[in-house]
């Protein structure tokens, strides 16, 4: 039996990369693979922290040249105004092109119907898939992370979708080494997840290291909220509170940013990145468990939505 | 270790990353081991446990079924088996971990190959009552074939054999002998009970005779970085960056991830397959200008001469450039449902280069159970491992997989529908008839 020739303590190795450097290097590699192999890639950009980190990585991957991708935002019509303001500012700052697919327009045109529970998150799937077809995007970057949810833990970095954007977990391509296979038939596309191997804490530590600006709602602030299904939802014109629900002013922050109707806030006094990181590291709740109503709909809620074409 | 303050410092202190894979037969207790690792390292959060408890109760089970933590798909929960690779993440004060949780069932051998391809360590699980069985040999063979640097033999269910040292010693010896013959460089055997928690995270009070590390201790301390200066430096060009802006009118950089070894400013390089030479004038490491960069850093390299270089080319030090060839001999693991046959036209993806190719020959197929060779099978089907000879339309700068997992590996792709047909490992392996001795003579593995 041969033995390992070069054995040394991991922390002393001059060639050891920190875990953030490893993850960054891997994500950049994924962005460049897509740029090299696809005709019309697009980055899903919501103004949430994961898509903000994706954008930051893409900027680094192609510097000093601009990002060779456009952006796509699926706007539920119930977005936080701070996030929309942030989105438009970042797009202008980097000279990017942004497509917006609007759930509200689909509802107004009678192509989608409002759900009885008022949640608009599942309604994003149709505008998303139609935008992909309409613009003939062949690669769609999403900020999904495998640590978020058990169905996402099964997701590939390159995830082939059919012309209906459907995900079939039993027909996934094996993903070997760093050899990503992006071949697809016309009409099909590939969802690409550069942050697959990142955890929530990695994202926050990276934001801190890279000094990335975020929308203010990620930090503790006073806000008018009301309780629904064990979460604090922002009161507003989108449809809350109902008569039985009462509004109160609380010191809160958001761990995830999505549609106002299903994204819950957490009680928090974390006003700085250090405080946010300390709070997450100590939390006994997962990101989605704490703040996302749409994942509580059933045991396989995420899997079902992904099968339909959700990101 | 249970207070939130300690947990906080644990998670924030971890600096290096270990990627590892688990393998085990259906009833060896792999889910329990993974559940125990996640649970005892405080990586299962309250809402996840609550969801598992809720689901277990609604199925009429009395105790929470930890397998529900890892089986993420409807079909998996319904059938109680793991169908597909899942990736899990956890951290301790010393390290962060990415665990490729691979199914043990024989029909999903390709999934173990998937998990092992990026793993630096593989945990092979054995039931202490059954010892080394066919499936164990199959797992050892896959780990050896994929050249996973470290293999852990976890002899599980020691509680069911009265924690006897003799049972463990016999299994460890049989496995070590077998795996060493295949060329696995480092084997660590650990007696455990995943159910009772012996030697998984906490040392066992039931096995005083065992003086080695627990599974977690070993995962935390196994070396992840090799001495890259001893590796052949390789840089596949992914993308050419040319801003053509007023600020950067003449910038021309070759973007890519260093596949092996290190590159320095001032070094003379050769571009393959063209053979043209130039000198590195700058290395941009994601915004920072550096003098040296190494695998697996993603960087942008600039050269002294304006030569024709595009995606798919490979940069290597002029004194250490690989030969190029249009004839590839390799061991492949077939991963698709449709077969691979002699005469078939395929695409071959090697690093950033995809070329047309034709399967000239399939000299042998390997039976993993007993490592026997079957000559000229004509075709390979799902989960087969065999030798292939492929002729490519353009020359490739391919290393032996034994020298570099990154530049010695490739995919065979069906040009008709894009299906990944096979995972290829260039050069000799134990699947090459009479090549076992050659593997043993090597000094060590560099990648």
XYZ file of C-alpha atoms in Angstrom:
758
model
C 0.000 0.000 0.000
C 1.363 3.394 -0.934
C 0.881 6.312 1.386
C 0.188 9.982 0.916
C 3.526 11.570 0.173
C 2.817 15.173 0.980
C 1.138 15.308 4.340
C 0.931 18.532 6.239
C -1.418 20.287 8.574
C -4.190 21.908 6.563
C -3.827 25.314 8.140
C -0.083 25.461 7.417
C -0.323 24.616 3.739
C 0.706 27.576 1.618
C -1.682 26.321 -1.039
C -4.782 25.819 1.071
C -7.681 28.022 -0.015
C -10.129 29.325 2.549
C -13.626 27.913 2.210
C -14.877 31.259 0.854
C -12.111 31.349 -1.747
C -12.959 27.772 -2.808
C -16.645 28.599 -3.184
C -15.899 31.850 -5.010
C -13.529 30.133 -7.419
C -16.077 27.407 -8.153
C -18.905 29.900 -8.761
C -16.751 32.008 -11.096
C -15.846 28.865 -13.025
C -19.560 28.131 -13.471
C -20.303 31.664 -14.754
C -17.472 31.428 -17.267
C -18.568 27.972 -18.467
C -21.997 29.364 -19.265
C -20.521 32.416 -21.016
C -18.364 30.079 -23.109
C -21.064 27.580 -24.072
C -24.424 29.330 -24.306
C -25.911 31.890 -26.695
C -28.448 33.728 -24.536
C -27.890 33.424 -20.788
C -29.805 35.497 -18.255
C -29.423 36.043 -14.498
C -32.567 35.893 -12.376
C -32.266 38.977 -10.221
C -34.732 39.774 -7.466
C -32.692 42.167 -5.344
C -32.429 39.467 -2.675
C -29.076 38.624 -1.092
C -28.415 35.467 -3.134
C -28.993 37.171 -6.467
C -26.933 40.141 -5.259
C -24.032 37.798 -4.481
C -24.504 36.148 -7.899
C -24.250 39.519 -9.594
C -21.131 40.391 -7.596
C -19.490 37.094 -8.618
C -20.416 37.655 -12.265
C -18.864 41.134 -12.155
C -15.632 39.624 -10.800
C -15.666 36.739 -13.287
C -15.550 38.983 -16.367
C -13.725 42.080 -15.063
C -12.570 44.390 -16.487
C -15.156 43.610 -19.160
C -18.878 44.010 -18.437
C -21.073 41.016 -17.560
C -22.050 39.307 -20.841
C -25.569 38.529 -19.552
C -28.845 40.367 -19.146
C -30.970 40.254 -15.979
C -34.533 39.039 -15.496
C -36.766 39.940 -12.573
C -40.057 38.181 -12.013
C -41.986 40.939 -10.282
C -44.889 39.651 -8.194
C -46.313 43.134 -7.829
C -45.943 42.742 -4.081
C -42.275 43.511 -3.779
C -40.741 45.591 -1.062
C -40.242 49.158 -2.379
C -36.727 49.261 -0.861
C -35.788 46.217 -2.928
C -37.146 47.622 -6.206
C -35.247 50.856 -5.535
C -32.071 48.841 -4.898
C -32.638 46.752 -8.047
C -32.974 49.799 -10.313
C -29.994 51.535 -8.759
C -27.691 48.502 -9.228
C -28.847 47.969 -12.809
C -28.081 51.619 -13.641
C -24.763 51.596 -11.793
C -23.362 48.680 -13.818
C -25.025 49.565 -17.114
C -26.985 46.295 -17.163
C -30.078 45.384 -19.141
C -33.074 44.276 -17.079
C -36.143 42.384 -18.285
C -39.159 42.409 -15.989
C -41.827 39.711 -16.100
C -44.830 41.018 -14.212
C -47.273 38.808 -12.312
C -49.596 41.818 -11.943
C -49.840 42.188 -15.732
C -50.770 38.506 -16.043
C -53.492 38.956 -13.422
C -54.774 42.147 -15.041
C -54.915 40.412 -18.419
C -56.859 37.523 -16.924
C -54.077 35.019 -17.662
C -53.496 34.268 -13.984
C -55.920 34.217 -11.092
C -55.160 35.463 -7.596
C -54.970 32.618 -5.081
C -57.444 32.584 -2.182
C -54.560 32.742 0.308
C -53.168 35.855 -1.410
C -49.749 34.282 -1.901
C -48.254 35.272 -5.206
C -45.011 33.298 -5.046
C -46.362 30.212 -6.885
C -47.804 32.533 -9.553
C -44.279 33.458 -10.662
C -43.812 30.211 -12.566
C -45.909 31.119 -15.623
C -44.447 34.604 -16.253
C -40.962 33.145 -15.684
C -41.328 30.288 -18.155
C -43.038 32.499 -20.749
C -40.260 35.098 -20.459
C -37.685 32.351 -21.009
C -39.537 31.168 -24.129
C -40.179 34.663 -25.437
C -36.558 35.821 -25.141
C -35.221 32.368 -26.058
C -32.937 32.291 -23.033
C -30.909 29.081 -23.109
C -29.260 29.364 -19.699
C -30.983 30.861 -16.661
C -28.899 31.566 -13.558
C -30.707 31.166 -10.255
C -29.441 31.886 -6.744
C -30.817 28.624 -5.315
C -28.654 26.883 -2.726
C -28.789 23.196 -1.875
C -28.802 23.948 1.852
C -32.129 25.773 1.559
C -34.451 22.849 1.263
C -34.400 19.071 0.850
C -35.623 19.047 -2.761
C -33.021 21.663 -3.636
C -30.361 19.396 -2.070
C -31.029 17.094 -5.030
C -30.517 19.779 -7.644
C -27.650 19.763 -10.119
C -25.471 22.812 -10.835
C -26.587 22.543 -14.472
C -30.241 21.507 -14.431
C -31.843 20.646 -17.757
C -35.427 21.872 -18.226
C -37.789 20.926 -21.028
C -39.762 23.387 -23.150
C -42.262 23.695 -20.292
C -39.417 24.449 -17.865
C -40.203 21.264 -15.941
C -37.707 19.644 -13.601
C -37.693 15.850 -13.494
C -35.525 14.737 -10.583
C -35.389 11.151 -11.857
C -34.038 12.175 -15.224
C -31.188 14.383 -14.071
C -27.799 14.048 -15.716
C -25.068 12.762 -13.469
C -22.712 15.652 -12.755
C -19.125 14.462 -12.796
C -15.964 16.318 -11.769
C -16.293 19.940 -12.883
C -17.414 18.867 -16.358
C -20.814 20.517 -16.704
C -22.878 19.276 -19.645
C -25.057 22.094 -20.959
C -26.198 20.506 -24.197
C -29.897 20.903 -24.860
C -32.383 20.688 -27.691
C -33.976 23.834 -29.153
C -36.717 25.011 -26.792
C -35.079 23.390 -23.783
C -32.915 25.396 -21.446
C -30.569 24.882 -18.532
C -31.041 26.347 -15.065
C -27.640 27.120 -13.574
C -26.976 27.422 -9.856
C -23.514 28.879 -9.120
C -24.274 29.100 -5.374
C -25.274 25.419 -5.093
C -22.593 24.640 -2.535
C -22.969 27.806 -0.446
C -24.799 27.922 2.866
C -26.725 30.894 4.231
C -23.784 31.666 6.512
C -21.313 31.492 3.596
C -23.405 34.052 1.727
C -23.360 36.426 4.700
C -19.666 35.966 5.395
C -18.935 36.627 1.721
C -21.104 39.768 1.749
C -19.093 40.957 4.729
C -15.708 40.114 3.190
C -16.529 41.729 -0.134
C -18.320 44.714 1.449
C -21.396 44.204 -0.747
C -24.260 46.654 -0.260
C -27.692 45.184 0.519
C -31.255 46.519 0.633
C -31.956 47.944 4.097
C -34.692 45.466 4.957
C -32.020 42.849 5.736
C -31.080 44.887 8.817
C -33.155 45.535 11.922
C -35.637 48.365 11.568
C -39.029 49.339 12.974
C -41.897 48.272 10.782
C -45.665 47.882 10.887
C -46.338 44.170 10.819
C -49.058 41.701 11.715
C -48.967 38.026 12.663
C -50.131 35.314 10.251
C -49.271 31.609 10.427
C -46.600 32.291 13.024
C -44.805 34.910 10.915
C -44.617 38.698 10.902
C -45.875 40.013 7.574
C -45.555 43.611 6.415
C -48.868 45.468 6.397
C -49.680 47.019 3.066
C -51.882 47.381 0.056
C -51.060 43.866 -1.133
C -53.799 42.492 1.087
C -52.919 42.445 4.736
C -53.990 42.574 7.477
C -57.433 40.976 7.428
C -60.042 42.173 9.897
C -59.064 39.604 12.493
C -55.385 40.557 12.329
C -53.893 43.510 14.166
C -51.003 45.673 13.098
C -48.208 46.506 15.495
C -44.867 48.232 15.254
C -41.926 45.889 15.878
C -38.148 45.852 15.566
C -37.606 43.263 12.822
C -35.448 42.296 9.888
C -35.770 39.952 6.898
C -33.692 36.819 6.374
C -35.002 36.247 2.881
C -36.583 38.673 0.483
C -39.422 37.598 -1.735
C -43.056 38.358 -2.228
C -44.526 40.441 0.646
C -47.445 38.047 0.957
C -45.332 35.076 1.981
C -42.026 36.435 3.271
C -41.968 36.714 7.024
C -39.760 38.964 9.131
C -37.907 37.882 12.270
C -37.639 39.823 15.509
C -34.118 41.204 15.548
C -31.939 44.042 16.766
C -29.134 43.192 14.306
C -28.311 46.463 12.586
C -24.818 45.540 11.333
C -23.336 42.695 9.286
C -21.497 41.408 12.366
C -24.730 41.290 14.320
C -26.616 39.596 11.460
C -23.935 36.930 11.123
C -23.936 36.303 14.874
C -27.716 36.001 14.819
C -27.791 33.502 11.939
C -25.006 31.372 13.363
C -26.922 31.095 16.626
C -30.355 30.544 15.056
C -32.017 27.183 15.550
C -34.294 27.739 12.566
C -33.440 27.395 8.888
C -33.814 30.372 6.619
C -36.878 29.075 4.821
C -38.421 27.479 7.892
C -38.320 30.809 9.688
C -39.665 33.024 6.990
C -41.273 31.358 4.003
C -44.941 30.456 4.029
C -44.906 28.849 0.593
C -42.653 26.003 1.747
C -45.060 25.085 4.513
C -47.895 24.280 2.121
C -46.945 20.601 2.008
C -44.051 18.234 2.665
C -43.036 18.386 -0.985
C -44.046 21.989 -1.742
C -40.689 22.963 -3.187
C -40.308 19.773 -5.216
C -43.768 20.254 -6.707
C -43.104 23.869 -7.631
C -39.724 22.994 -9.124
C -41.304 20.283 -11.237
C -43.661 22.933 -12.622
C -40.815 25.209 -13.601
C -40.125 27.277 -10.500
C -36.475 28.114 -9.851
C -21.054 22.249 22.668
C -24.764 22.858 22.831
C -24.895 26.523 23.691
C -25.499 28.944 20.908
C -22.370 30.958 21.682
C -20.118 27.962 21.244
C -21.970 26.954 18.150
C -21.511 30.432 16.762
C -17.762 30.394 17.230
C -17.684 26.854 15.802
C -19.295 27.860 12.576
C -17.337 31.051 12.173
C -13.938 29.548 12.968
C -13.995 26.879 10.276
C -11.734 27.805 7.401
C -11.005 24.868 5.100
C -13.439 22.797 3.091
C -13.531 19.002 2.750
C -15.665 17.344 0.095
C -16.487 13.739 0.914
C -18.871 11.010 -0.184
C -20.634 8.193 1.636
C -21.347 4.751 0.236
C -23.102 1.786 1.762
C -25.543 -0.967 0.963
C -29.247 -0.490 1.470
C -29.468 -1.664 5.068
C -26.007 -0.805 6.336
C -27.289 2.195 8.244
C -25.940 4.921 5.993
C -28.878 7.235 6.608
C -28.427 6.733 10.325
C -24.725 7.573 10.064
C -25.413 10.688 8.013
C -28.241 11.631 10.380
C -25.956 11.104 13.377
C -23.155 13.202 11.843
C -25.554 16.042 11.065
C -27.399 15.745 14.356
C -24.397 15.428 16.660
C -22.546 18.230 14.901
C -25.629 20.401 15.545
C -26.352 20.779 11.841
C -30.004 19.834 12.041
C -32.089 22.838 12.946
C -35.249 22.838 14.999
C -37.696 23.313 12.143
C -36.130 20.475 10.139
C -36.389 18.122 13.123
C -39.941 19.266 13.709
C -40.821 18.528 10.073
C -39.305 15.040 10.383
C -41.173 14.388 13.630
C -44.408 15.580 12.071
C -43.969 13.414 8.959
C -42.962 10.374 11.036
C -46.024 10.754 13.261
C -48.363 11.088 10.309
C -47.010 7.784 8.982
C -47.682 6.134 12.315
C -44.011 5.785 13.268
C -43.248 6.192 16.946
C -39.713 7.614 16.712
C -38.587 10.317 14.286
C -37.210 8.668 11.150
C -33.908 10.457 10.497
C -33.824 9.132 6.930
C -36.563 11.666 6.179
C -33.954 14.358 6.746
C -31.935 13.159 3.794
C -34.482 11.719 1.416
C -35.668 14.859 -0.315
C -37.880 13.535 -3.089
C -41.440 12.261 -2.926
C -40.465 8.982 -4.552
C -37.643 8.479 -2.071
C -39.875 9.004 0.923
C -42.558 6.774 -0.531
C -40.169 3.934 -1.253
C -37.864 4.521 1.703
C -34.770 4.409 -0.489
C -32.318 6.994 -1.688
C -32.552 7.416 -5.448
C -30.229 10.243 -6.168
C -27.132 11.977 -4.858
C -27.912 14.734 -2.391
C -25.481 17.270 -1.051
C -25.380 18.212 2.650
C -23.485 20.943 4.423
C -22.183 21.131 7.950
C -19.397 22.732 9.918
C -17.268 22.154 13.007
C -14.682 24.500 14.548
C -11.976 22.945 12.410
C -13.558 22.558 9.018
C -16.576 22.894 6.740
C -17.929 19.870 4.931
C -19.768 19.157 1.696
C -21.143 15.642 1.887
C -22.221 13.859 -1.287
C -24.785 11.438 0.092
C -24.872 8.680 -2.523
C -27.310 5.795 -2.870
C -26.038 2.313 -2.131
C -28.347 0.337 -4.346
C -26.525 -1.459 -7.131
C -28.610 -0.001 -9.938
C -27.374 3.433 -8.937
C -23.618 2.737 -9.119
C -23.390 5.704 -11.474
C -24.530 7.930 -8.647
C -21.693 6.769 -6.452
C -19.359 7.600 -9.335
C -20.945 11.056 -9.439
C -20.414 11.580 -5.718
C -16.880 10.197 -5.734
C -15.687 12.274 -8.709
C -15.340 15.427 -6.609
C -14.686 13.754 -3.252
C -11.371 13.856 -1.439
C -12.552 11.170 0.936
C -15.050 8.313 0.760
C -16.732 6.612 3.705
C -17.550 2.975 2.888
C -20.022 1.479 5.320
C -20.076 -2.197 6.286
C -22.467 -4.092 8.563
C -20.273 -5.750 11.229
C -22.506 -8.842 11.148
C -22.046 -9.372 7.405
C -18.466 -8.200 6.910
C -17.070 -7.460 3.472
C -19.743 -8.300 0.897
C -19.972 -7.844 -2.875
C -21.346 -4.361 -2.510
C -18.393 -3.384 -0.274
C -15.961 -4.561 -2.927
C -17.902 -2.600 -5.520
C -17.685 0.568 -3.419
C -13.952 0.059 -2.832
C -13.428 -0.490 -6.545
C -15.313 2.689 -7.471
C -13.319 4.706 -4.910
C -10.091 3.264 -6.303
C -11.129 3.817 -9.907
C -12.091 7.432 -9.242
C -8.843 7.811 -7.263
C -10.418 9.210 -4.133
C -7.319 9.957 -2.022
C -8.673 8.826 1.359
C -11.004 5.941 2.136
C -12.643 5.357 5.512
C -14.028 1.907 6.281
C -16.790 2.399 8.835
C -17.619 -0.951 10.402
C -21.134 -0.239 11.621
C -23.522 -1.975 14.041
C -20.688 -2.935 16.399
C -23.353 -2.948 19.133
C -24.878 -6.016 17.470
C -21.620 -8.006 17.694
C -20.994 -7.160 21.339
C -18.325 -4.624 20.396
C -15.831 -7.433 19.776
C -12.400 -6.335 18.613
C -11.822 -9.600 16.740
C -14.873 -8.996 14.502
C -13.657 -5.520 13.599
C -10.033 -6.599 13.078
C -10.970 -9.367 10.661
C -13.180 -7.085 8.541
C -10.612 -4.272 8.572
C -7.871 -6.617 7.436
C -9.890 -8.165 4.647
C -10.973 -4.761 3.347
C -7.529 -3.163 3.614
C -5.931 -6.018 1.701
C -8.547 -5.825 -1.052
C -8.537 -2.018 -1.358
C -4.738 -1.789 -1.263
C -4.506 -4.192 -4.168
C -6.760 -1.838 -6.105
C -4.395 1.017 -5.335
C -6.340 2.935 -2.689
C -3.526 4.973 -1.090
C -4.870 5.544 2.398
C -7.387 3.476 4.335
C -8.633 4.208 7.838
C -10.870 1.638 9.513
C -13.165 2.776 12.335
C -15.520 0.577 14.422
C -18.817 2.419 14.980
C -22.425 2.161 15.961
C -24.292 4.887 14.099
C -27.450 4.082 16.049
C -25.845 4.254 19.495
C -23.380 6.978 18.532
C -20.172 5.017 19.180
C -17.120 6.601 17.497
C -19.142 8.767 15.120
C -18.758 12.117 16.849
C -18.038 10.982 20.412
C -15.426 8.315 21.309
C -17.016 5.017 22.338
C -17.025 3.873 25.950
C -17.801 0.364 24.704
C -14.621 -0.144 22.699
C -11.597 0.605 24.912
C -9.473 -1.486 22.597
C -9.853 1.078 19.792
C -7.300 3.886 19.994
C -7.979 5.665 16.690
C -10.022 8.735 15.797
C -13.805 8.977 15.603
C -15.307 9.422 12.141
C -15.732 13.163 12.653
C -12.236 13.611 14.128
C -10.775 11.906 11.072
C -12.855 14.050 8.699
C -11.610 17.142 10.504
C -7.917 16.298 10.329
C -7.387 14.492 7.039
C -5.157 16.666 4.805
C -7.021 18.340 1.914
C -4.227 20.193 0.169
C -1.440 18.423 -1.592
C 1.868 19.955 -2.536
C 0.852 21.525 -5.810
C 4.415 22.403 -6.774
C 4.893 18.699 -7.481
C 1.966 18.636 -9.959
C 2.041 19.325 -13.673
C 0.608 22.822 -14.050
C -2.436 22.974 -16.334
C -4.709 25.876 -17.306
C -7.686 25.188 -19.606
C -8.849 28.429 -21.250
C -12.543 28.951 -20.549
C -13.229 32.342 -21.997
C -11.322 35.230 -23.565
C -11.896 38.561 -21.863
C -11.580 41.546 -24.224
C -13.409 44.623 -22.901
C -12.509 46.847 -25.894
C -13.478 49.885 -23.846
C -11.850 53.322 -23.665
C -10.455 52.379 -20.284
C -9.085 48.996 -21.424
C -8.555 49.235 -25.188
C -5.893 46.537 -25.394
C -6.795 44.189 -22.527
C -6.802 40.563 -23.609
C -7.016 38.035 -20.786
C -7.506 34.277 -20.743
C -10.006 33.377 -18.069
C -10.104 29.954 -16.456
C -9.727 27.858 -13.346
C -6.254 26.434 -12.760
C -6.793 22.689 -13.079
C -3.542 21.570 -11.468
C -0.276 22.978 -10.142
C 0.777 26.624 -10.028
C 1.527 29.392 -12.557
C 3.876 32.353 -12.092
C 4.360 35.707 -13.780
C 7.439 35.529 -16.019
C 6.972 31.837 -16.759
C 7.181 30.583 -20.346
C 4.098 28.652 -21.396
C 3.078 26.550 -24.375
C -0.424 26.700 -25.846
C -1.935 23.348 -26.758
C -2.808 21.942 -29.190
C -1.156 24.660 -31.400
C 2.254 24.410 -29.662
C 2.810 28.189 -29.764
C 4.875 29.707 -26.937
C 4.612 32.909 -24.916
C 5.365 34.344 -21.470
C 2.946 35.168 -18.644
C 2.987 38.934 -18.060
C 0.174 39.189 -15.495
C -2.196 37.091 -13.408
C -5.465 38.688 -12.260
C -6.952 36.746 -9.347
C -10.531 38.086 -9.352
C -9.605 41.705 -8.950
C -6.181 41.352 -7.397
C -2.939 41.273 -9.355
C -0.753 38.385 -8.146
C 2.664 36.873 -8.953
C 1.611 33.267 -8.440
C -1.692 31.396 -8.523
C -2.550 27.739 -8.029
C -5.309 25.158 -8.362
C -8.257 25.503 -7.975
C -8.148 29.294 -8.216
C -10.163 31.009 -10.946
C -7.912 33.618 -12.531
C -7.267 35.560 -15.730
C -3.857 35.152 -17.355
C -2.288 37.689 -19.711
C 0.548 36.891 -22.122
C 3.381 38.826 -23.773
C 2.352 37.878 -27.307
C -0.907 38.344 -29.167
C -1.377 34.769 -30.313
C -4.507 32.940 -31.359
C -5.916 31.364 -28.199
C -9.550 30.482 -27.588
C -11.837 28.442 -25.339
C -10.686 24.845 -25.251
C -6.968 25.577 -25.497
C -4.689 24.511 -22.665
C -1.770 26.501 -21.224
C 1.076 24.513 -19.649
C 4.668 25.357 -18.651
C 6.849 24.923 -21.744
C 9.111 22.491 -19.938
C 6.190 20.352 -18.757
C 3.555 20.322 -21.494
C 1.473 17.186 -22.090
C 1.589 15.368 -25.422
C -1.420 15.768 -27.675
C -3.174 12.868 -29.342
C -6.310 11.944 -31.249
C -6.365 8.452 -29.795
C -7.733 8.118 -26.294
C -7.565 4.939 -24.240
C -9.527 5.079 -21.048
C -11.614 3.383 -18.425
C -15.215 4.575 -18.522
C -18.188 4.210 -16.250
C -21.367 4.130 -18.280
C -23.945 6.403 -16.683
C -26.833 6.521 -19.189
C -29.754 4.211 -19.932
C -28.947 4.111 -23.648
C -25.922 1.911 -24.471
C -22.489 2.841 -25.819
C -21.447 0.667 -28.773
C -18.411 0.157 -30.976
C -18.638 2.439 -34.018
C -20.869 4.982 -32.256
C -20.303 8.688 -32.907
C -20.140 10.746 -29.734
C -18.940 14.050 -28.369
C -16.031 14.080 -25.948
C -15.839 16.878 -23.380
C -12.396 17.318 -21.854
C -11.826 20.381 -19.623
C -13.265 23.243 -21.686
C -12.951 21.487 -25.046
C -15.716 19.473 -26.721
C -14.779 17.505 -29.847
C -16.371 14.931 -32.135
C -15.234 11.383 -31.552
C -15.923 7.812 -32.551
C -15.791 4.710 -30.379
C -13.208 2.516 -32.124
C -13.144 -0.360 -29.684
C -14.458 -1.635 -26.378
C -11.719 -4.145 -25.494
C -13.176 -5.251 -22.167
C -15.896 -4.917 -19.588
C -15.159 -5.224 -15.885
C -17.240 -7.041 -13.298
C -16.793 -5.020 -10.141
C -17.749 -7.849 -7.799
C -14.726 -9.999 -8.606
C -12.774 -7.652 -10.916
C -12.936 -10.170 -13.738
C -12.499 -8.996 -17.348
C -14.908 -9.822 -20.138
C -13.300 -9.293 -23.549
C -15.063 -7.497 -26.431
C -18.520 -6.978 -24.942
C -19.507 -4.947 -28.031
C -21.343 -2.383 -25.949
C -21.610 -0.951 -22.457
C -24.909 -0.402 -20.663
C -25.944 1.511 -17.549
C -23.546 1.084 -14.622
C -21.000 -0.913 -16.668
C -17.335 -0.144 -16.264
C -15.126 -0.910 -19.221
C -12.135 0.003 -21.323
C -12.718 2.044 -24.462
C -10.592 3.274 -27.348
C -11.828 6.546 -28.834
C -10.584 8.436 -31.883
C -11.152 12.213 -31.696
C -11.599 14.652 -34.587
C -9.086 17.074 -33.070
C -6.003 16.516 -30.927
C -6.492 16.647 -27.151
C -3.948 17.472 -24.441
C -5.036 14.725 -22.088
C -3.141 13.715 -18.961
C -3.402 10.311 -17.357
C -6.193 10.314 -14.759
C -3.618 8.897 -12.332
C -1.664 12.162 -12.666
C -4.596 14.569 -12.615
C -8.245 13.945 -11.848
C -9.079 17.233 -13.515
C -7.185 17.026 -16.824
C -7.367 13.229 -17.088
C -11.150 13.028 -16.941
C -13.737 13.490 -19.685
C -17.377 12.931 -20.589
C -18.795 11.084 -23.567
C -21.984 12.790 -24.745
C -24.687 11.659 -27.164
C -24.714 14.308 -29.927
C -28.363 13.569 -30.708
C -29.930 14.533 -27.374
C -27.053 15.756 -25.202
C -27.248 12.856 -22.739
C -24.092 12.250 -20.705
C -23.247 8.675 -21.697
C -20.055 7.894 -19.829
C -17.504 9.216 -17.364
C -14.002 8.673 -18.721
C -10.655 8.328 -16.989
C -7.715 8.463 -19.373
C -4.789 6.054 -19.229
C -4.238 2.915 -17.232
C -6.318 1.697 -14.296
C -6.883 -1.593 -12.563
C -9.557 -2.187 -15.162
C -6.763 -2.496 -17.706
C -5.779 -6.144 -17.890
C -2.438 -6.781 -16.187
C -2.129 -3.181 -15.059
C -2.585 -3.730 -11.325
C 1.171 -3.910 -10.721
C 1.734 -0.608 -12.535
C -0.675 1.152 -10.200
C 1.104 -0.210 -7.147
C 4.498 1.032 -8.251
C 3.533 4.683 -8.222
C 4.946 6.837 -5.468
C 1.766 8.684 -4.627
C -1.059 10.624 -6.093
C -0.750 14.170 -7.159
C -3.624 16.354 -8.196
